[in-house]
């Protein structure tokens, strides 16, 4: 029962984050805003225990969450065989570009701090 209460609390904080993002037109996803609200709330021991029960349940059953994705991939193997090389190339190139931009930005941020 404690895990169910923890799930409910997580959904409440997600809804709170969605509401804050929409009301204040924040430039971030609602679940992220909800997590930001949840972090200080976790200092309350009772809330922390119930959320921990839900989190442990999710972590113990994490592999089940990947089953729908695996089934989706298996049902579209023909598309994967046709476009798989292109998808792989796009993933590699976008990852390299993302890492390079992050490194460049961090390098410029460090230079600005020393100036």
Short mmCIF file of C-alpha atoms in Angstrom, two decimals:
data_model
loop_
_atom_site.label_atom_id
_atom_site.label_comp_id
_atom_site.label_asym_id
_atom_site.label_seq_id
_atom_site.Cartn_x
_atom_site.Cartn_y
_atom_site.Cartn_z
CA UNK A 1 0.00 0.00 0.00
CA UNK A 2 2.90 2.35 0.70
CA UNK A 3 4.17 1.95 -2.87
CA UNK A 4 0.75 2.91 -4.21
CA UNK A 5 0.79 6.04 -2.06
CA UNK A 6 4.29 6.77 -3.37
CA UNK A 7 3.08 6.44 -6.99
CA UNK A 8 0.24 8.80 -6.18
CA UNK A 9 2.65 11.34 -4.72
CA UNK A 10 4.91 11.09 -7.77
CA UNK A 11 1.93 11.70 -10.05
CA UNK A 12 0.81 14.64 -7.91
CA UNK A 13 4.24 16.24 -8.20
CA UNK A 14 4.28 15.60 -11.94
CA UNK A 15 0.87 17.28 -12.25
CA UNK A 16 2.12 20.17 -10.11
CA UNK A 17 5.10 20.55 -12.42
CA UNK A 18 2.85 20.53 -15.49
CA UNK A 19 0.66 23.17 -13.90
CA UNK A 20 3.62 25.40 -12.99
CA UNK A 21 5.07 25.13 -16.49
CA UNK A 22 1.77 26.04 -18.12
CA UNK A 23 0.85 28.85 -15.72
CA UNK A 24 4.29 30.51 -15.68
CA UNK A 25 5.26 29.56 -19.27
CA UNK A 26 8.50 27.97 -18.08
CA UNK A 27 10.91 26.68 -20.74
CA UNK A 28 11.22 23.15 -19.35
CA UNK A 29 9.17 19.98 -19.30
CA UNK A 30 6.49 19.60 -16.64
CA UNK A 31 7.96 16.40 -15.16
CA UNK A 32 11.30 18.19 -14.66
CA UNK A 33 9.57 21.04 -12.82
CA UNK A 34 7.73 18.44 -10.75
CA UNK A 35 11.01 16.76 -9.81
CA UNK A 36 12.44 20.14 -8.79
CA UNK A 37 9.42 20.57 -6.49
CA UNK A 38 9.80 17.01 -5.20
CA UNK A 39 13.44 17.37 -4.14
CA UNK A 40 12.84 19.72 -1.18
CA UNK A 41 9.71 17.75 -0.23
CA UNK A 42 11.86 14.64 0.17
CA UNK A 43 13.34 16.15 3.35
CA UNK A 44 10.06 15.21 5.04
CA UNK A 45 10.75 11.64 6.26
CA UNK A 46 7.23 10.27 5.81
CA UNK A 47 7.04 11.47 2.20
CA UNK A 48 10.55 10.17 1.53
CA UNK A 49 9.60 6.69 2.79
CA UNK A 50 6.51 6.42 0.61
CA UNK A 51 8.30 7.69 -2.50
CA UNK A 52 11.19 5.33 -1.74
CA UNK A 53 8.79 2.38 -1.68
CA UNK A 54 7.47 3.34 -5.13
CA UNK A 55 10.99 3.94 -6.45
CA UNK A 56 12.22 0.56 -5.19
CA UNK A 57 9.24 -1.15 -6.83
CA UNK A 58 10.02 0.59 -10.13
CA UNK A 59 13.72 -0.27 -9.92
CA UNK A 60 12.99 -3.91 -9.11
CA UNK A 61 10.71 -4.17 -12.16
CA UNK A 62 12.63 -1.86 -14.50
CA UNK A 63 13.25 -4.56 -17.08
CA UNK A 64 9.49 -4.92 -17.60
CA UNK A 65 9.33 -1.32 -18.77
CA UNK A 66 11.54 -2.21 -21.74
CA UNK A 67 9.27 -5.00 -22.99
CA UNK A 68 6.94 -2.72 -25.01
CA UNK A 69 9.93 -1.10 -26.70
CA UNK A 70 11.40 -4.49 -27.57
CA UNK A 71 8.08 -5.68 -28.97
CA UNK A 72 7.79 -2.50 -31.02
CA UNK A 73 11.23 -3.05 -32.50
CA UNK A 74 10.44 -6.69 -33.27
CA UNK A 75 7.23 -5.78 -35.08
CA UNK A 76 9.10 -3.34 -37.32
CA UNK A 77 12.18 -5.41 -38.20
CA UNK A 78 11.54 -4.78 -41.89
CA UNK A 79 11.89 -1.02 -41.33
CA UNK A 80 14.93 -1.58 -39.15
CA UNK A 81 16.62 -3.66 -41.86
CA UNK A 82 15.81 -0.99 -44.45
CA UNK A 83 16.71 2.12 -42.43
CA UNK A 84 18.84 0.69 -39.62
CA UNK A 85 22.19 1.85 -41.00
CA UNK A 86 20.88 5.39 -41.49
CA UNK A 87 19.35 5.45 -38.01
CA UNK A 88 22.62 4.20 -36.52
CA UNK A 89 24.62 6.82 -38.41
CA UNK A 90 22.25 9.59 -37.30
CA UNK A 91 22.51 8.43 -33.67
CA UNK A 92 26.31 8.40 -33.78
CA UNK A 93 26.60 11.78 -35.55
CA UNK A 94 24.05 13.48 -33.28
CA UNK A 95 25.76 12.07 -30.18
CA UNK A 96 29.17 13.32 -31.34
CA UNK A 97 27.72 16.75 -32.19
CA UNK A 98 25.98 16.94 -28.80
CA UNK A 99 29.17 16.03 -26.95
CA UNK A 100 31.21 18.50 -29.03
CA UNK A 101 28.77 21.37 -28.42
CA UNK A 102 28.68 20.59 -24.71
CA UNK A 103 32.49 20.53 -24.54
CA UNK A 104 32.71 23.77 -26.50
CA UNK A 105 30.19 25.50 -24.23
CA UNK A 106 31.93 24.25 -21.10
CA UNK A 107 35.27 25.43 -22.48
CA UNK A 108 33.90 28.90 -23.12
CA UNK A 109 32.24 28.99 -19.72
CA UNK A 110 35.55 28.15 -18.05
CA UNK A 111 37.31 30.90 -20.08
CA UNK A 112 34.66 33.43 -19.01
CA UNK A 113 35.18 32.52 -15.33
CA UNK A 114 38.93 33.15 -15.59
CA UNK A 115 38.56 36.46 -17.42
#
